mmCIF file of C-alpha atoms in Angstrom:
data_model
loop_
_atom_site.group_PDB
_atom_site.id
_atom_site.type_symbol
_atom_site.label_atom_id
_atom_site.label_comp_id
_atom_site.label_asym_id
_atom_site.label_seq_id
_atom_site.Cartn_x
_atom_site.Cartn_y
_atom_site.Cartn_z
ATOM 1 C CA UNK K 1 8.753 10.034 23.827
ATOM 2 C CA UNK K 2 6.918 11.300 20.732
ATOM 3 C CA UNK K 3 7.171 8.903 17.793
ATOM 4 C CA UNK K 4 7.210 10.887 14.547
ATOM 5 C CA UNK K 5 6.947 8.898 11.353
ATOM 6 C CA UNK K 6 8.354 10.217 8.088
ATOM 7 C CA UNK K 7 6.750 9.041 4.837
ATOM 8 C CA UNK K 8 7.848 9.480 1.230
ATOM 9 C CA UNK K 9 7.400 7.806 -2.140
ATOM 10 C CA UNK K 10 9.498 6.877 -5.155
ATOM 11 C CA UNK K 11 8.413 6.156 -8.677
ATOM 12 C CA UNK K 12 5.539 8.472 -9.552
ATOM 13 C CA UNK K 13 7.050 9.662 -12.837
ATOM 14 C CA UNK K 14 8.329 6.462 -14.470
ATOM 15 C CA UNK K 15 6.455 4.652 -17.225
ATOM 16 C CA UNK K 16 6.869 1.186 -15.700
ATOM 17 C CA UNK K 17 6.772 -0.710 -12.439
ATOM 18 C CA UNK K 18 5.162 -0.159 -9.062
ATOM 19 C CA UNK K 19 5.189 3.036 -7.032
ATOM 20 C CA UNK K 20 6.927 2.546 -3.674
ATOM 21 C CA UNK K 21 6.506 4.290 -0.330
ATOM 22 C CA UNK K 22 8.376 4.001 2.939
ATOM 23 C CA UNK K 23 7.601 4.973 6.514
ATOM 24 C CA UNK K 24 10.375 5.523 9.074
ATOM 25 C CA UNK K 25 10.381 6.342 12.794
ATOM 26 C CA UNK K 26 13.826 7.536 13.877
ATOM 27 C CA UNK K 27 14.983 7.788 17.494
ATOM 28 C CA UNK K 28 16.551 10.949 18.856
ATOM 29 C CA UNK K 29 20.329 10.752 18.442
ATOM 30 C CA UNK K 30 20.098 8.115 15.714
ATOM 31 C CA UNK K 31 23.605 8.977 14.502
ATOM 32 C CA UNK K 32 22.888 8.515 10.794
ATOM 33 C CA UNK K 33 25.040 11.023 8.940
ATOM 34 C CA UNK K 34 24.102 12.413 5.524
ATOM 35 C CA UNK K 35 20.328 12.012 5.427
ATOM 36 C CA UNK K 36 18.820 14.098 2.629
ATOM 37 C CA UNK K 37 16.290 13.993 -0.173
ATOM 38 C CA UNK K 38 17.181 10.756 -2.005
ATOM 39 C CA UNK K 39 17.270 12.622 -5.341
ATOM 40 C CA UNK K 40 20.165 14.728 -4.013
ATOM 41 C CA UNK K 41 22.241 11.666 -3.106
ATOM 42 C CA UNK K 42 24.249 9.379 -5.361
ATOM 43 C CA UNK K 43 23.090 5.809 -5.824
ATOM 44 C CA UNK K 44 26.167 4.641 -3.906
ATOM 45 C CA UNK K 45 25.361 6.934 -0.961
ATOM 46 C CA UNK K 46 21.711 5.797 -0.888
ATOM 47 C CA UNK K 47 22.803 2.161 -0.864
ATOM 48 C CA UNK K 48 25.188 2.887 2.040
ATOM 49 C CA UNK K 49 22.475 4.659 4.056
ATOM 50 C CA UNK K 50 19.789 2.011 3.386
ATOM 51 C CA UNK K 51 21.025 -0.593 5.936
ATOM 52 C CA UNK K 52 21.937 2.110 8.481
ATOM 53 C CA UNK K 53 18.362 3.402 8.414
ATOM 54 C CA UNK K 54 16.973 -0.121 8.770
ATOM 55 C CA UNK K 55 19.303 -0.905 11.695
ATOM 56 C CA UNK K 56 18.885 2.350 13.628
ATOM 57 C CA UNK K 57 15.217 3.204 13.070
ATOM 58 C CA UNK K 58 12.742 2.409 15.837
ATOM 59 C CA UNK K 59 10.496 1.111 13.042
ATOM 60 C CA UNK K 60 10.462 1.138 9.249
ATOM 61 C CA UNK K 61 8.356 -0.330 6.464
ATOM 62 C CA UNK K 62 8.361 -0.305 2.666
ATOM 63 C CA UNK K 63 5.191 -0.839 0.643
ATOM 64 C CA UNK K 64 4.092 -0.522 -2.958
ATOM 65 C CA UNK K 65 1.126 -0.134 -5.237
ATOM 66 C CA UNK K 66 1.352 -2.286 -8.335
ATOM 67 C CA UNK K 67 1.321 -1.289 -11.983
ATOM 68 C CA UNK K 68 -2.222 -2.668 -12.159
ATOM 69 C CA UNK K 69 -3.318 -0.481 -9.226
ATOM 70 C CA UNK K 70 -1.674 2.567 -10.834
ATOM 71 C CA UNK K 71 -3.612 1.951 -14.048
ATOM 72 C CA UNK K 72 -6.877 1.322 -12.179
ATOM 73 C CA UNK K 73 -6.699 4.132 -9.591
ATOM 74 C CA UNK K 74 -4.329 6.658 -11.260
ATOM 75 C CA UNK K 75 -0.809 7.444 -10.056
ATOM 76 C CA UNK K 76 -1.817 9.905 -7.323
ATOM 77 C CA UNK K 77 -4.289 7.549 -5.652
ATOM 78 C CA UNK K 78 -1.925 4.589 -6.034
ATOM 79 C CA UNK K 79 0.838 6.638 -4.370
ATOM 80 C CA UNK K 80 -1.467 7.481 -1.452
ATOM 81 C CA UNK K 81 -2.358 3.778 -1.152
ATOM 82 C CA UNK K 82 1.328 2.806 -0.996
ATOM 83 C CA UNK K 83 1.889 5.411 1.735
ATOM 84 C CA UNK K 84 -1.077 4.094 3.744
ATOM 85 C CA UNK K 85 0.281 0.549 3.415
ATOM 86 C CA UNK K 86 3.752 1.614 4.598
ATOM 87 C CA UNK K 87 2.372 3.320 7.724
ATOM 88 C CA UNK K 88 0.074 0.354 8.452
ATOM 89 C CA UNK K 89 3.021 -2.056 8.202
ATOM 90 C CA UNK K 90 5.075 -0.320 10.922
ATOM 91 C CA UNK K 91 5.825 -2.408 14.014
ATOM 92 C CA UNK K 92 4.731 0.498 16.248
ATOM 93 C CA UNK K 93 1.993 3.095 15.996
ATOM 94 C CA UNK K 94 3.477 6.586 15.610
ATOM 95 C CA UNK K 95 1.984 9.615 17.351
ATOM 96 C CA UNK K 96 2.135 11.679 14.145
ATOM 97 C CA UNK K 97 2.827 11.046 10.476
ATOM 98 C CA UNK K 98 4.863 13.599 8.489
ATOM 99 C CA UNK K 99 4.380 13.214 4.741
ATOM 100 C CA UNK K 100 6.521 14.677 1.988
ATOM 101 C CA UNK K 101 4.434 16.824 -0.339
ATOM 102 C CA UNK K 102 1.164 18.691 -0.097
ATOM 103 C CA UNK K 103 -1.362 15.858 0.369
ATOM 104 C CA UNK K 104 -2.289 13.508 3.176
ATOM 105 C CA UNK K 105 -3.629 10.061 2.233
ATOM 106 C CA UNK K 106 -7.350 9.938 3.028
ATOM 107 C CA UNK K 107 -7.047 6.449 4.522
ATOM 108 C CA UNK K 108 -4.652 7.495 7.282
ATOM 109 C CA UNK K 109 -6.340 7.416 10.676
ATOM 110 C CA UNK K 110 -3.407 8.941 12.585
ATOM 111 C CA UNK K 111 -2.662 12.656 13.036
ATOM 112 C CA UNK K 112 -0.723 13.714 9.955
ATOM 113 C CA UNK K 113 0.896 16.740 8.374
ATOM 114 C CA UNK K 114 1.998 17.268 4.786
ATOM 115 C CA UNK K 115 5.330 19.076 4.429
ATOM 116 C CA UNK K 116 6.360 20.455 1.037
ATOM 117 C CA UNK K 117 9.998 19.491 0.363
ATOM 118 C CA UNK K 118 9.892 17.540 3.622
ATOM 119 C CA UNK K 119 12.458 15.092 2.260
ATOM 120 C CA UNK K 120 15.052 17.874 2.550
ATOM 121 C CA UNK K 121 13.742 19.315 5.854
ATOM 122 C CA UNK K 122 12.784 16.387 8.122
ATOM 123 C CA UNK K 123 15.263 13.569 8.741
ATOM 124 C CA UNK K 124 12.582 10.875 9.123
ATOM 125 C CA UNK K 125 11.141 11.858 5.730
ATOM 126 C CA UNK K 126 14.654 11.869 4.218
ATOM 127 C CA UNK K 127 15.161 8.354 5.581
ATOM 128 C CA UNK K 128 11.827 7.235 4.100
ATOM 129 C CA UNK K 129 12.794 8.822 0.780
ATOM 130 C CA UNK K 130 15.997 6.771 0.716
ATOM 131 C CA UNK K 131 14.304 3.471 1.601
ATOM 132 C CA UNK K 132 11.606 3.960 -1.033
ATOM 133 C CA UNK K 133 14.076 4.975 -3.747
ATOM 134 C CA UNK K 134 16.491 2.101 -3.113
ATOM 135 C CA UNK K 135 13.674 -0.453 -2.960
ATOM 136 C CA UNK K 136 12.206 0.836 -6.216
ATOM 137 C CA UNK K 137 15.579 0.947 -7.985
ATOM 138 C CA UNK K 138 16.215 -2.660 -6.960
ATOM 139 C CA UNK K 139 12.791 -3.660 -8.301
ATOM 140 C CA UNK K 140 13.669 -2.064 -11.649
ATOM 141 C CA UNK K 141 16.941 -3.996 -11.774
ATOM 142 C CA UNK K 142 14.836 -7.156 -11.484
ATOM 143 C CA UNK K 143 12.533 -5.889 -14.261
ATOM 144 C CA UNK K 144 15.580 -5.333 -16.438
ATOM 145 C CA UNK K 145 16.383 -9.042 -16.172
ATOM 146 C CA UNK K 146 12.756 -10.112 -16.829
ATOM 147 C CA UNK K 147 12.251 -7.706 -19.723
ATOM 148 C CA UNK K 148 15.601 -7.074 -21.420
ATOM 149 C CA UNK K 149 15.951 -4.449 -24.100
ATOM 150 C CA UNK K 150 14.256 -1.501 -22.376
ATOM 151 C CA UNK K 151 17.240 -0.400 -20.262
ATOM 152 C CA UNK K 152 15.365 -0.454 -16.937
ATOM 153 C CA UNK K 153 18.646 -0.902 -15.010
ATOM 154 C CA UNK K 154 19.877 2.431 -16.360
ATOM 155 C CA UNK K 155 16.845 4.720 -16.501
ATOM 156 C CA UNK K 156 14.731 2.991 -13.796
ATOM 157 C CA UNK K 157 11.618 3.339 -15.944
ATOM 158 C CA UNK K 158 11.756 7.109 -16.419
ATOM 159 C CA UNK K 159 10.795 8.415 -19.885
ATOM 160 C CA UNK K 160 14.330 8.956 -21.178
ATOM 161 C CA UNK K 161 15.112 9.056 -24.899
ATOM 162 C CA UNK K 162 16.529 5.532 -24.588
ATOM 163 C CA UNK K 163 13.376 4.228 -22.915
ATOM 164 C CA UNK K 164 11.016 5.899 -25.392
ATOM 165 C CA UNK K 165 13.042 4.506 -28.305
ATOM 166 C CA UNK K 166 12.853 1.003 -26.794
ATOM 167 C CA UNK K 167 9.097 1.393 -26.283
ATOM 168 C CA UNK K 168 8.748 2.344 -29.932
ATOM 169 C CA UNK K 169 10.873 -0.615 -31.000
ATOM 170 C CA UNK K 170 9.543 -3.330 -28.652
ATOM 171 C CA UNK K 171 6.108 -2.074 -27.625
ATOM 172 C CA UNK K 172 5.168 -2.086 -23.931
ATOM 173 C CA UNK K 173 5.946 -4.984 -21.603
ATOM 174 C CA UNK K 174 3.431 -6.199 -18.970
ATOM 175 C CA UNK K 175 4.967 -3.872 -16.355
ATOM 176 C CA UNK K 176 4.482 -0.707 -18.388
ATOM 177 C CA UNK K 177 1.793 1.625 -17.039
ATOM 178 C CA UNK K 178 -0.948 1.468 -19.662
ATOM 179 C CA UNK K 179 -2.595 4.647 -18.354
ATOM 180 C CA UNK K 180 0.503 6.751 -19.167
ATOM 181 C CA UNK K 181 0.324 8.490 -22.567
ATOM 182 C CA UNK K 182 3.720 7.355 -23.998
ATOM 183 C CA UNK K 183 2.868 3.731 -23.143
ATOM 184 C CA UNK K 184 -0.615 4.006 -24.677
ATOM 185 C CA UNK K 185 0.929 5.444 -27.835
ATOM 186 C CA UNK K 186 3.480 2.627 -28.029
ATOM 187 C CA UNK K 187 0.789 0.047 -27.209
ATOM 188 C CA UNK K 188 -0.972 0.832 -30.472
ATOM 189 C CA UNK K 189 1.709 -1.314 -32.109
ATOM 190 C CA UNK K 190 2.272 -4.998 -31.447
ATOM 191 C CA UNK K 191 4.249 -5.868 -28.334
ATOM 192 C CA UNK K 192 6.811 -8.664 -28.077
ATOM 193 C CA UNK K 193 5.323 -9.667 -24.746
#
């Protein structure tokens, strides 16, 4: 049996928090209905699929690169690092890694292929997309409790009008990505944190 691992990320665009990646190896005939690019699914549907993927996958792992790593490495390299960590954390070694997008992390030592829009084309990548997105959304709910006032529970760190207004009002919190232009601009003023 050929073990194909799907890999995807969540959280490249937001102004705060870690970037997450997941790796998933699905068996043939896994029976999970409704796998798709996580962005095309409702939050409720992603939450329903999350435990099904974990229960039915041959192996799965979720990893992240921290806000500090994003600021030190840049978002692209931090994303690649999170993907490498997710693959390395799998309980089995896949024969091939299928990655959503057009880049393969340089640190991967396994055969790999980048697939543009893979999260809508390959079920294992769709599953990874869902795990990464749900894990990241949950992390932002926790940030919302730690740093109230920014609206993290609603916008999940994306640069919405609400988030930018809060940044202007409160300044950045410790989980804001200092290397992102809107955060740097807001950081010129005093922060409450």
